Every structure is written in structure tokens, then in C-alpha cells.
Short mmCIF file of C-alpha atoms and ligand atoms in Angstrom, two decimals:
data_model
loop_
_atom_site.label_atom_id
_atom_site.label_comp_id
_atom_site.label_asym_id
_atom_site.label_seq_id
_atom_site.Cartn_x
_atom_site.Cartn_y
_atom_site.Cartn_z
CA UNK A 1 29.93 -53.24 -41.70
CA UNK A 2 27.82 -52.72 -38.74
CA UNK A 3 25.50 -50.13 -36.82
CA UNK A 4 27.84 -48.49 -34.71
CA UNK A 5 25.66 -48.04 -32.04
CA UNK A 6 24.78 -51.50 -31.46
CA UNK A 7 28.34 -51.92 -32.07
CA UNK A 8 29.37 -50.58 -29.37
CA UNK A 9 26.42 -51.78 -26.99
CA UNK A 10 27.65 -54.34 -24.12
CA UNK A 11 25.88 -57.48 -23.39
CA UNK A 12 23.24 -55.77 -20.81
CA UNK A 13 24.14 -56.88 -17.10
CA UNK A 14 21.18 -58.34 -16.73
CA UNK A 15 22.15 -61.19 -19.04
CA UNK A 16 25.63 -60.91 -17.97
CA UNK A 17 24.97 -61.48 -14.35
CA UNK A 18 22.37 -64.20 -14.55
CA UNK A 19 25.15 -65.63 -16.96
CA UNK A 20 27.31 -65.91 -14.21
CA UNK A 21 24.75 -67.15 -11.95
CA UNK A 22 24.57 -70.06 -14.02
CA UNK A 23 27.97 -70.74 -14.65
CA UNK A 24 28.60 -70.40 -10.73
CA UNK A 25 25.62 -72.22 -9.61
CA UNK A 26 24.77 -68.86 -8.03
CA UNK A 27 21.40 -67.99 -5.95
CA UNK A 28 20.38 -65.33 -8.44
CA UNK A 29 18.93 -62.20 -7.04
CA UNK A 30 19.77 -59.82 -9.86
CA UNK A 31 18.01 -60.00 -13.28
CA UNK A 32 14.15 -59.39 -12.04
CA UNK A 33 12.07 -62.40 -11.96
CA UNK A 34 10.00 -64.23 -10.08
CA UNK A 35 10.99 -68.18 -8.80
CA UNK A 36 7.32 -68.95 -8.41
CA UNK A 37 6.09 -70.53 -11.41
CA UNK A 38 2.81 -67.26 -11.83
CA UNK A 39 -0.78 -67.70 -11.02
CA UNK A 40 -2.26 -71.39 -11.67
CA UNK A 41 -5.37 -70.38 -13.28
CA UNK A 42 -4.12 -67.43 -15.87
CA UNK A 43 -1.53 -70.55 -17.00
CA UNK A 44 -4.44 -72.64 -17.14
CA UNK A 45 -6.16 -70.45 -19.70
CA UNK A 46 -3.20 -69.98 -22.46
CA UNK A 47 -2.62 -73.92 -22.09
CA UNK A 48 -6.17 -74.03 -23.08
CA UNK A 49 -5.85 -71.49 -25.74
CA UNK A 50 -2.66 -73.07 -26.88
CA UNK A 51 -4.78 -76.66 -27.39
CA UNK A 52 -8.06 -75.40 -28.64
CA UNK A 53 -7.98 -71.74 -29.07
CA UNK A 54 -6.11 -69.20 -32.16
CA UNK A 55 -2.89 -70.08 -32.99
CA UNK A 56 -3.08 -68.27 -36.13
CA UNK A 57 -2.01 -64.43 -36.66
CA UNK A 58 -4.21 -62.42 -33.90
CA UNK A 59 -5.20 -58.86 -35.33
CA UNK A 60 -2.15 -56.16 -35.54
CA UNK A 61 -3.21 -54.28 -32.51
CA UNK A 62 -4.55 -57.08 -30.23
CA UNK A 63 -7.48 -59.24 -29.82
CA UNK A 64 -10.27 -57.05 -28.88
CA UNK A 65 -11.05 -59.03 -26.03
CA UNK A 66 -7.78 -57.94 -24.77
CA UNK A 67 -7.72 -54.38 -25.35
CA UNK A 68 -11.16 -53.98 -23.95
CA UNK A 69 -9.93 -55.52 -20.48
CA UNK A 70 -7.26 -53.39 -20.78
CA UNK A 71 -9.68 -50.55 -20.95
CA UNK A 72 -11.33 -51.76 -17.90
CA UNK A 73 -8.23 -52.40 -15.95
CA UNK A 74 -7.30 -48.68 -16.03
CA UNK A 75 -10.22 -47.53 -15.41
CA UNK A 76 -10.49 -49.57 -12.47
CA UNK A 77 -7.21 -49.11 -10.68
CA UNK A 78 -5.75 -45.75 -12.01
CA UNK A 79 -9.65 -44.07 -13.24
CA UNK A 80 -8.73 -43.71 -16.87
CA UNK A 81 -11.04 -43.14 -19.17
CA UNK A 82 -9.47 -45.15 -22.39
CA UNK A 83 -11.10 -46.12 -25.65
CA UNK A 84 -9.69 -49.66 -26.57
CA UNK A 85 -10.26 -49.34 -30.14
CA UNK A 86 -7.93 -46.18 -30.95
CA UNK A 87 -6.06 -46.12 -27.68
CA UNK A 88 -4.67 -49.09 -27.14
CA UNK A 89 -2.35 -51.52 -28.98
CA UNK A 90 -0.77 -54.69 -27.38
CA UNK A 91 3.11 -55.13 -27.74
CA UNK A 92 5.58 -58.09 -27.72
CA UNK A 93 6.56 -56.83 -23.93
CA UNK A 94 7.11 -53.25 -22.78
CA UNK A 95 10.57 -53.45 -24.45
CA UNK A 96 8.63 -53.61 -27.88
CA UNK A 97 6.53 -50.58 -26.73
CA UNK A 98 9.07 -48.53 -25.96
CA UNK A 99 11.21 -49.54 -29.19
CA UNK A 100 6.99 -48.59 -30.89
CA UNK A 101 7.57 -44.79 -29.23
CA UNK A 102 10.74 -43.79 -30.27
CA UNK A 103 10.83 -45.42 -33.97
CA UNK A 104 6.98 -43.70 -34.19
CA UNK A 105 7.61 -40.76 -32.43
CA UNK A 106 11.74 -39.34 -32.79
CA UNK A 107 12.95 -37.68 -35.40
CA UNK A 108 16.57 -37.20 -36.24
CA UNK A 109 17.92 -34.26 -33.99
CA UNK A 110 15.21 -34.39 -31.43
CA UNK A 111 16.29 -34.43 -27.56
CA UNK A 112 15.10 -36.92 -25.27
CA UNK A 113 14.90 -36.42 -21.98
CA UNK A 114 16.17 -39.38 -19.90
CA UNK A 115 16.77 -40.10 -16.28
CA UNK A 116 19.63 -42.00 -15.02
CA UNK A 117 19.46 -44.41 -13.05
CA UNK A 118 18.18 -45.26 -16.74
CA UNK A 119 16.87 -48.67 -17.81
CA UNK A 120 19.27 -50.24 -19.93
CA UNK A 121 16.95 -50.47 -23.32
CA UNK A 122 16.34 -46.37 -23.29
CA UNK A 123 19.12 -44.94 -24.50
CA UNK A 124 20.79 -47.16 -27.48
CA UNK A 125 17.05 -46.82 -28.94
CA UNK A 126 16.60 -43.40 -28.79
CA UNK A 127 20.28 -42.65 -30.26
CA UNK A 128 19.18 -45.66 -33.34
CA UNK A 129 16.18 -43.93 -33.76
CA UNK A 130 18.26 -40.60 -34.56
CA UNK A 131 17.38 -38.82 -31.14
CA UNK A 132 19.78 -36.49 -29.33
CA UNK A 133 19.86 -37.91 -25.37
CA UNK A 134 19.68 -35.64 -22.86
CA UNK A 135 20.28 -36.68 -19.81
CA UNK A 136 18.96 -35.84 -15.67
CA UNK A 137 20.91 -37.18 -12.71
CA UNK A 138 19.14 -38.92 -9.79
CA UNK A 139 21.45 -39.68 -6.56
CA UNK A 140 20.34 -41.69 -3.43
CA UNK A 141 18.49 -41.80 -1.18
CA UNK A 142 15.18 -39.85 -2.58
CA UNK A 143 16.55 -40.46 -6.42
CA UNK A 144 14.18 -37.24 -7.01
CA UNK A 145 14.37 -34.35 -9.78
CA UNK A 146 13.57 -31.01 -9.14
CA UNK A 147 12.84 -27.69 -11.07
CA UNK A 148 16.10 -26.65 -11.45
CA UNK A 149 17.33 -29.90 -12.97
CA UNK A 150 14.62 -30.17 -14.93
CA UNK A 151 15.58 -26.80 -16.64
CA UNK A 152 18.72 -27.80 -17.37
CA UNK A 153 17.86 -30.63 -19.37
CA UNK A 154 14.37 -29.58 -21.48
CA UNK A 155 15.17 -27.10 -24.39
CA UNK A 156 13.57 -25.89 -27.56
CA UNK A 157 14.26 -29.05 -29.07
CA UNK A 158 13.02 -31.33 -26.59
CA UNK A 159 10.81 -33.72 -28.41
CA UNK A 160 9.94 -36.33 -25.49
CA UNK A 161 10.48 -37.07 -21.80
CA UNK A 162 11.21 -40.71 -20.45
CA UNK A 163 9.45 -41.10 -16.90
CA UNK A 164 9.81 -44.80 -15.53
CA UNK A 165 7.59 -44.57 -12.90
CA UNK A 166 7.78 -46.74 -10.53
CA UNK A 167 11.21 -46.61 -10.83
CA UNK A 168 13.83 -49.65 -11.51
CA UNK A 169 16.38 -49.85 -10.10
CA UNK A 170 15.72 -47.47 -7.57
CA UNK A 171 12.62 -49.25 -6.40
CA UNK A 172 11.08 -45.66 -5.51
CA UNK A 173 7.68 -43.82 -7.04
CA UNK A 174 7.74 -40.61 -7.55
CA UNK A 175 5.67 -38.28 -5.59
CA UNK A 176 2.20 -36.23 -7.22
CA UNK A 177 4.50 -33.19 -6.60
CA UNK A 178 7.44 -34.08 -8.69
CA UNK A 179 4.69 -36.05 -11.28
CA UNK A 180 2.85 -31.92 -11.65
CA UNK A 181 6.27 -30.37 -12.10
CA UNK A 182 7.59 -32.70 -14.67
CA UNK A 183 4.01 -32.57 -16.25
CA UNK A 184 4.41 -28.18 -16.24
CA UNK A 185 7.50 -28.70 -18.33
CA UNK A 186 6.14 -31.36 -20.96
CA UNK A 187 3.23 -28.60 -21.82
CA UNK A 188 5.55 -25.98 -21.01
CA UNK A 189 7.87 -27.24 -23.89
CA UNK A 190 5.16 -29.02 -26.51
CA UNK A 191 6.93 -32.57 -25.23
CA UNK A 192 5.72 -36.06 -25.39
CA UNK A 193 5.78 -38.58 -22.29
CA UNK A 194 6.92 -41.35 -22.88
CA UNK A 195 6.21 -43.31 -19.47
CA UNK A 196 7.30 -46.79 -18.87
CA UNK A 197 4.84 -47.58 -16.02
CA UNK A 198 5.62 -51.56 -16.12
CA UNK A 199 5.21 -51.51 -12.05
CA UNK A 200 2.34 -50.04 -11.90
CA UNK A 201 0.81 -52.86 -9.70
CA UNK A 202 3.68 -53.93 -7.73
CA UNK A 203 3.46 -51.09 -5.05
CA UNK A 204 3.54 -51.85 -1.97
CA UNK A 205 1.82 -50.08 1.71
CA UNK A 206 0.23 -46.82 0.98
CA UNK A 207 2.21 -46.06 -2.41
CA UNK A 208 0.06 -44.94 -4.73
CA UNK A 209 0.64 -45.40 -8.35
CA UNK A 210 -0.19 -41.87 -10.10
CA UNK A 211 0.05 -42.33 -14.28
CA UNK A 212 1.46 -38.86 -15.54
CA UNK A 213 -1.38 -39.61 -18.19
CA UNK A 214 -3.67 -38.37 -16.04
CA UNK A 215 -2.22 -34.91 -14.96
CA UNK A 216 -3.21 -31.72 -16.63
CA UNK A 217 -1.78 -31.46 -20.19
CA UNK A 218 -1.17 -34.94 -20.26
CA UNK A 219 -3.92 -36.75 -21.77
CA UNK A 220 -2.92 -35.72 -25.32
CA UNK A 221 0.72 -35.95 -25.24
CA UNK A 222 1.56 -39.13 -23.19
CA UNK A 223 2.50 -42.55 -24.15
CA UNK A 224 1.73 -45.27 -21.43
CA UNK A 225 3.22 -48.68 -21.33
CA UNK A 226 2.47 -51.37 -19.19
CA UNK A 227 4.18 -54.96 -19.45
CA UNK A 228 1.42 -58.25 -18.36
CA UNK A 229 4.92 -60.17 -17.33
CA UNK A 230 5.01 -58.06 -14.72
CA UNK A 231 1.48 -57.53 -13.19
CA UNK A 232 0.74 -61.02 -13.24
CA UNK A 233 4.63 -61.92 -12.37
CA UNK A 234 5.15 -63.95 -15.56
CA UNK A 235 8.17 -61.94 -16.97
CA UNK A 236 8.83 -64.10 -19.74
CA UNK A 237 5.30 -63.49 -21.67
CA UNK A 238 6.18 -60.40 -23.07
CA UNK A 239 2.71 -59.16 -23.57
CA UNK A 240 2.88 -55.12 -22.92
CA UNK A 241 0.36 -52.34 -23.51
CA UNK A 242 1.03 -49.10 -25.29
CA UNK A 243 -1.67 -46.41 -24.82
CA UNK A 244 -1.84 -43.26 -26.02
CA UNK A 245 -4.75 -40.65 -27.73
CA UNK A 246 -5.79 -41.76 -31.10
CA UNK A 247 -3.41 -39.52 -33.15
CA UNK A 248 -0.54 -40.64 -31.35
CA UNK A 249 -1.62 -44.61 -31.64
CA UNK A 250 -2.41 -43.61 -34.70
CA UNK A 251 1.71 -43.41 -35.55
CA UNK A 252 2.77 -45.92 -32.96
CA UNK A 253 0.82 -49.11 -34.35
CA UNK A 254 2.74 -48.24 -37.43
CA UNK A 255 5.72 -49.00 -36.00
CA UNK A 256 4.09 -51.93 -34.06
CA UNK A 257 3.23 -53.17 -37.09
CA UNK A 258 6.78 -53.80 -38.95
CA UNK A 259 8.43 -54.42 -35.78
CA UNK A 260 6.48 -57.87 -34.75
CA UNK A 261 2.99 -57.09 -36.24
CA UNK A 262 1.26 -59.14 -33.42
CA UNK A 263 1.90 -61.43 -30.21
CA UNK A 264 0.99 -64.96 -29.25
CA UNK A 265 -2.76 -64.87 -29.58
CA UNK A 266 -2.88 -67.65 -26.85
CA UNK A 267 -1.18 -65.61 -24.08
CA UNK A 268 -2.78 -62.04 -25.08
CA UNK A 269 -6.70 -64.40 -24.72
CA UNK A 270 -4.72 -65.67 -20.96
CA UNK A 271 -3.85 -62.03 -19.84
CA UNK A 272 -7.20 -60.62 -21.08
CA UNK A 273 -8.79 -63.23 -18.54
CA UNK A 274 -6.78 -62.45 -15.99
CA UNK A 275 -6.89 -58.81 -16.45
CA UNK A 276 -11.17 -59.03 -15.49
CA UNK A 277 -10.52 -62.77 -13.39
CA UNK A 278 -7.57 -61.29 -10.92
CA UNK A 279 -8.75 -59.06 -7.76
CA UNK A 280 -7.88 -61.50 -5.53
CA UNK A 281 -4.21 -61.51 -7.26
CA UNK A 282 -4.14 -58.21 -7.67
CA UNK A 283 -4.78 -57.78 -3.21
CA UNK A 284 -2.78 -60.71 -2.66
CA UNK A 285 0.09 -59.66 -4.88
CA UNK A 286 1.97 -56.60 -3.24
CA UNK A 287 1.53 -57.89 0.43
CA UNK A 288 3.36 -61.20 -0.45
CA UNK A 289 5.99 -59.54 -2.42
CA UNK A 290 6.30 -57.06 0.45
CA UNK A 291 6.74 -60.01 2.99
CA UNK A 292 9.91 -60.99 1.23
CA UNK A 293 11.04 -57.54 0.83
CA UNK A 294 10.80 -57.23 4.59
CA UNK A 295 12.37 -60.54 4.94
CA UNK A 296 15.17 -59.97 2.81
CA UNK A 297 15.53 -56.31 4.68
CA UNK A 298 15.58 -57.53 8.24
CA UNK A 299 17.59 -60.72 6.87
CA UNK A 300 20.42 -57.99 5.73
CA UNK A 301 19.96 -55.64 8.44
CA UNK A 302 20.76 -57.99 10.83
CA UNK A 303 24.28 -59.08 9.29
CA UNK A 304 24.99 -55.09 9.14
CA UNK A 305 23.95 -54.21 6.07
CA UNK A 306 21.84 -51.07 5.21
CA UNK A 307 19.57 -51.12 2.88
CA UNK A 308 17.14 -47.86 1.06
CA UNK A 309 13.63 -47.90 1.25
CA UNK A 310 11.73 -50.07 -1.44
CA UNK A 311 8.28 -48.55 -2.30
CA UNK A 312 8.14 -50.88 -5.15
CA UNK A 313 8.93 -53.11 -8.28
CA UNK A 314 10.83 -56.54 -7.12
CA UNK A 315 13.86 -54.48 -5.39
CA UNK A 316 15.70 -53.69 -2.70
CA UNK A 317 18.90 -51.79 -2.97
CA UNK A 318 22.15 -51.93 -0.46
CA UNK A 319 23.89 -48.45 0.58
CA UNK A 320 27.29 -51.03 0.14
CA UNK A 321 29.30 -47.67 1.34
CA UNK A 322 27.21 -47.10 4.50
CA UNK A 323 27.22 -51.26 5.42
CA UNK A 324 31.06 -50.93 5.37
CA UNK A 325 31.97 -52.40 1.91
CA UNK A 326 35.03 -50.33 0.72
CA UNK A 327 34.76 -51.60 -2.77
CA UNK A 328 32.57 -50.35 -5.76
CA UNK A 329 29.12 -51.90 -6.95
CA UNK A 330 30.38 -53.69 -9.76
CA UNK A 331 33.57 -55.23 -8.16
CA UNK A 332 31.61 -56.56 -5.16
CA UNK A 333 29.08 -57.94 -7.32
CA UNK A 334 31.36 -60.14 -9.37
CA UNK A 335 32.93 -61.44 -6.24
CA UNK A 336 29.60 -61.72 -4.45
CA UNK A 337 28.68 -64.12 -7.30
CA UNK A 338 31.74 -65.42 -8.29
CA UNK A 339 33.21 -66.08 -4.87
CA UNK A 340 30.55 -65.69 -2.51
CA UNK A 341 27.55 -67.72 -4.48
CA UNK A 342 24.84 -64.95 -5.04
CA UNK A 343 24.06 -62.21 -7.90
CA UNK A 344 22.75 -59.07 -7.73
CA UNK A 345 22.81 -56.05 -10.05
CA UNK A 346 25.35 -52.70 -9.55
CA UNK A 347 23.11 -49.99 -9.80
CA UNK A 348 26.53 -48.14 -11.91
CA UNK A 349 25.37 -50.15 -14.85
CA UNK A 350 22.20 -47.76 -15.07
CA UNK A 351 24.18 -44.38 -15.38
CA UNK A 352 25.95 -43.24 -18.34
CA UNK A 353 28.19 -40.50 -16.25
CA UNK A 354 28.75 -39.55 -12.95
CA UNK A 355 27.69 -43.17 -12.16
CA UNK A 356 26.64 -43.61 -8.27
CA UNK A 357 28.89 -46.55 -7.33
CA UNK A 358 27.53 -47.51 -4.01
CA UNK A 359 24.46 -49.39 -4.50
CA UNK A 360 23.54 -52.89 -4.82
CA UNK A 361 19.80 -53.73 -6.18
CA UNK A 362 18.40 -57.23 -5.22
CA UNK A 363 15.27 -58.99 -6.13
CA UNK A 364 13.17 -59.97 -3.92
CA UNK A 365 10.36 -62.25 -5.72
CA UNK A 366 12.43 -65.55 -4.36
CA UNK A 367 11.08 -67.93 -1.42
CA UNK A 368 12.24 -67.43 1.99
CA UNK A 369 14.86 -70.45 1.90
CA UNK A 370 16.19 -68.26 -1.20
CA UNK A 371 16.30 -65.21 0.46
CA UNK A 372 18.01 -66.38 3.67
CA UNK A 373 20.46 -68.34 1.82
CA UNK A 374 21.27 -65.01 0.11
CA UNK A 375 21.63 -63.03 3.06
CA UNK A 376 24.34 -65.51 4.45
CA UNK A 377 26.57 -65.64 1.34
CA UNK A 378 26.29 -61.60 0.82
CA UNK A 379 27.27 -61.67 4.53
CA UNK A 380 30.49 -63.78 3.41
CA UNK A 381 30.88 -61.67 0.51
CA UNK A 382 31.23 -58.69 2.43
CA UNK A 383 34.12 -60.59 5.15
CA UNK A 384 35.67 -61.29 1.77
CA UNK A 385 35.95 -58.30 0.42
CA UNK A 386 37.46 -56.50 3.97
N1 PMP B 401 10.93 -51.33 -18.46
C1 PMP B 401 11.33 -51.56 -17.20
C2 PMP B 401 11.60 -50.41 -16.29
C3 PMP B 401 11.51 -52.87 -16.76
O1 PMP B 401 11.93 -53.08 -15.52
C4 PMP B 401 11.26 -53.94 -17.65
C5 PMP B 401 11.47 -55.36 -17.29
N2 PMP B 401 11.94 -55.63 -16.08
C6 PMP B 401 10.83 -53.64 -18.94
C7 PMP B 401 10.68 -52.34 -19.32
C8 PMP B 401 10.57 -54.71 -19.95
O2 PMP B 401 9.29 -55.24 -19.85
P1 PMP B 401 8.83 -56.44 -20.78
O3 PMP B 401 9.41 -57.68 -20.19
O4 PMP B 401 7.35 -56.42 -20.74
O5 PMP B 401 9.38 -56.19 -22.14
N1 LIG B 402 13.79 -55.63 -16.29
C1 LIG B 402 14.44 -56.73 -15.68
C2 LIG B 402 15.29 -56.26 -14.52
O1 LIG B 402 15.39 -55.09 -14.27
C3 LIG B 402 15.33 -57.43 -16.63
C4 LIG B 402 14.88 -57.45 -18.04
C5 LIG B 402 15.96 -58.01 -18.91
O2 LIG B 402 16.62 -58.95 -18.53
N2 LIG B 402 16.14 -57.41 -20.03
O3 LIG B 402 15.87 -57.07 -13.85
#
């Protein structure tokens, strides 16, 4: 009586591990979120909205007030040149935005490039939206493609390319080299990018973020999406962006439209403050995150652990097989929360096949008391498992 894809879809381990963090009374560095409560001044503004501004139905593809500092954002930090009247539409989250591309854009039978690791929403909505997946495998430690995988994957059929760029879980951005080649093979082969770009602004040192939108080719035949929740690190607002040229936005705010028609009018009039009211968030931002990343690394390195280089996003992954843990992601993360007190995420969960079983992703966004406490009980989790 049901759709058997969703059918057969598990509980994503996001929710399943931050389920067991609560049950447990587990630190929880898995699902990615922030413990600080966001900045004081963007909450400020949607309380204020909330009490005396909209509450009624905001137009279908944003409040202009929004999409216009959207606009301005882009140009500002990445130089693009968007109009936010038939460029831009703002989304319930990313999540809706990408659900927006592949109901707008797939048609039965087309092939979708993905890339696993793979975030958990990509593939179950391609395959309900009637698209063929075709999948690329990334392995540690560079998580890279290259030309010859690339050709094995794009065919005459290949309707659209999935970039997430930076990368989660992998916590890695991809390089202008790799960004050119994939960008050859999307004009090469007439395909669409779709590119989740939700940490754009959490990169940290001299990373770069590079939007695939701006390569050659590109312009015309790329979808962007950006998420609010996470440039202002208040993941539960669900306020995304999905830009694209006119004839594609064209499409996708028709599927925007019958899929939540609008968002909160308060919080879209909070981030579109914040968006032209942030630069000293937006320079503060990455070098705090970065301090906990470093704390968390030396933290781990010091009980033995190694850990892969974090360029980005809230992550930091574990080699568990080179820090001497003989068991595979997902077992030692069920008894690193269920004995040992703290959750992370087994980066197997983001494969389909030929899963890489050796690598542990942890948030980083916590305080330091957080972070310490989760080095320790990792450390125990590890004795435990020997
Ligand atoms: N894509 C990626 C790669 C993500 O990591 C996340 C959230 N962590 C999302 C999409 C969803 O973003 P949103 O909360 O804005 O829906
Ligand atoms: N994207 C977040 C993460 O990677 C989780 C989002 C979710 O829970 N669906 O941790």
C-alpha cells in the first residue's frame, strides 16, 4: 500500500544516533549542530518580526528583501553576478531545495550522477523522482574524483550531476582543478549541476570556497543551494536558497511552489538582516569553529587517535583503522555511545556499496568542556573495544 522506496528507506543515522544520545544521556557529537544558542542579534530580529512583523503567507519565492541580500551576499563573497528577481527562490532548508531540483528537473530514466560518501537525502529523491542513480566512489584520505572515474559514471543519458561542495562527511573542498574537470564533463554531456554548497562559509585557513556556478559552461546549467541554518549556525531554521538562470528557476519555483509554497516570513526578514548586518560573524565564524576543530584534533591526537584533515563544514573524521580500533565504524559507534557515553556518525552510512568502514565523523561546533569530555570517553571507547 506504500511507496516502495520510502518503504524501504531506514530511519537516517542522523536521527538514529542523536536518538541514542538521548536515550543514553550521551555527549552528542554526531548529527551536525551547533550547542551555542546562534548569533544574539539575527535572533533578536525574527523575535521582533515574530511580535510585530508578517506572520501571514510571505510571497512564493521569498520576500524581496531577502532575495536581494541574497544577491548581494554572492556577489560579495563568491563575485556572482545574480538577479534576485528570476534567480533566486528561498526554500524551507536546503533539503527542500534539493527535493525543488530533482522533482523540477528529473525525468523518469534520467541518470544522476552522485558521489558517495553521499548525503543521506540524495539518493531516495532522485530514485522517487524517477531518476536512474549513478554512482562515483570517493576513498580516504583526498576523497577526490578524477577523469577516469568521471567517465565511467557520465553517459548519454546523464541528465544531472550532484557536487556537495564543501563536502559532508568528508569535511574536504574540492580543489579548482577537480571543480574545471567535473565542469568539462557537465558541458561535455549537456548535464545540469546540481550543487549543494550548504558550507559555503564554514571554511576554514586558506580554503577557498569556489561555486562550480561560476566555471565556464556553468552559469546556464547549474543549480546552487545554500542553507541560512548553516551560515549563521542556526540549523534548525531551515531557510535555504536555490539559484539558478531564469529558465531553470523558472521550473524549480514550480516545484517550490506545491512542495511548501513559502517559509516563515519572520525568519526569511531575520536572515535577510543578517545576510547585509554579519561581517563581523562572517570573520569571526570559521576561526572559532576552527579553534574547536583544533581542540578536538590535538584532544584525540593525544589519546592516539588519528584523525584526516578538516578543511571544513562542522567535522572532523577518525582513521579508527590507523588509531588501532579493530572494529568497523558502525559497531564502534554504537558502543562509543551506548557504552562509552558519546555519539558520532560512521561515515559507512554515506555509501551505498563498497562502503569505507574505517572512519568516524565528529562535530565539532560544541564548547571546549564538550569536546574534552568527548575525547576522554572515545578514549574509553576505544580500551573497550580492544
Ligand atoms: N546538504 C548537506 C550536505 C547538509 O550537510 C545539510 C545539513 N547538514 C543539508 C543539505 C540540509 O540543509 P538544511 O538544514 O538547510 O535543509
Ligand atoms: N546535515 C546534518 C549532518 O550532517 C544533519 C541533518 C539531519 O539531521 N537531517 O549532521
Amino acid at each position: 500500500m506504500v511507496n516502495p522506496i520510502y518503504a524501504a528507506l531506514p530511519t537516517t543515522i542522523f536521527t538514529v544516533m542523536s536518538g541514542l544520545a538521548r536515550e543514553t544521556g550521551a555527549i552528542n557529537l554526531g548529527q551536525g549542530f551547533p550547542d551555542e544558542p546562534g548569533p544574539e542579534a539575527i535572533r533578536r530580529v525574527a523575535a521582533e518580526a515574530v511580535l510585530n512583523g508578517n506572520n501571514q503567507y510571505p510571497p512564493m519565492p521569498g520576500i524581496p528583501e531577502l532575495r536581494e541580500a541574497a544577491a548581494r551576499h554572492y556577489a560579495r563573497f563568491q563575485g556572482l553576478d545574480l538577479d534576485w528577481r528570476t534567480e533566486i527562490t528561498v526554500t524551507s532548508g536546503a533539503t527542500e531545495a534539493l527535493a525543488c531540483a530533482f522533482l523540477a528537473l528529473i525525468e523518469p530514466g534520467d541518470e544522476v550522477v552522485l558521489f558517495q560518501p553521499v548525503y543521506d537525502a540524495y539518493a531516495p529523491m532522485v530514485r522517487r523522482a524517477g531518476g536512474v542513480v549513478r554512482m562515483a566512489t570517493l576513498t580516504p584520505p583526498l576523497w577526490r574524483f578524477d577523469r577516469a572515474m568521471l567517465e565511467g559514471v557520465f553517459t548519454g543519458r546523464t541528465k544531472a550531476v550532484v557536487l556537495n561542495n564543501p563536502l559532508n562527511p568528508t569535511a574536504t573542498a574540492f580543489t579548482p582543478e577537480d571543480l574545471a574537470l567535473l565542469a568539462e564533463f557537465c558541458v561535455r554531456y549537456d548535464a545540469i549541476a546540481i550543487c549543494d554548497e550548504v558550507w559555503e562559509q564554514v571554511v576554514f585557513g586558506n580554503t577557498v570556497h569556489r561555486p562550480l556556478m561560476a566555471f565556464p559552461g556553468m552559469r546556464e546549467r547549474t543549480v546552487k543551494i545554500g542553507s541560512a541554518g548553516k551560515m549563521f549556525a542556526l540549523t534548525g531554521w531551515k531557510v535555504g536558497f536555490l539559484i539558478a538562470a531564469p529558465p531553470l528557476t523558472e521550473v524549480l519555483a514550480k516545484a517550490h511552489q506545491f512542495l511548501t509554497f513559502t517559509t516563515a516570513p519572520n525568519l526569511q526578514a531575520a536572515v535577510a538582516w543578517g545576510l547585509d548586518n554579519s561581517e563581523d560573524w562572517f570573520a569571526a565564524m570559521p576561526g572559532a569553529l576552527a579553534a574547536s576543530r583544533a581542540r578536538l584534533a590535538e584532544g584525540l591526537t593525544r589519546e592516539g587517535f588519528v584523525v584526516l584533515p578538516s578543511q571544513a563544514t562542522y567535522f572532523l573524521n577518525i582513521d579508527l583503522a590507523a588509531s588501532g580500533v579493530a572494529e568497523d565504524d558502525m559497531a564502534f559507534c554504537l558502543r562509543a555511545v551506548k557504552e562509552a557515553g558519546v555519539a558520532g556518525i560512521p561515515v559507512s552510512a554515506f555509501y551505498e556499496t563498497e562502503a569505507v568502514t574505517t572512519v568516524m565523523r565528529l562535530c565539532f561546533a560544541k564548547r571546549d568542556e564538550t569536546l574534552d569530555e568527548g575525547v576522554r570517553r572515545l578514549a574509553r571507547a576505544r580500551a573497550l573495544s580492544r
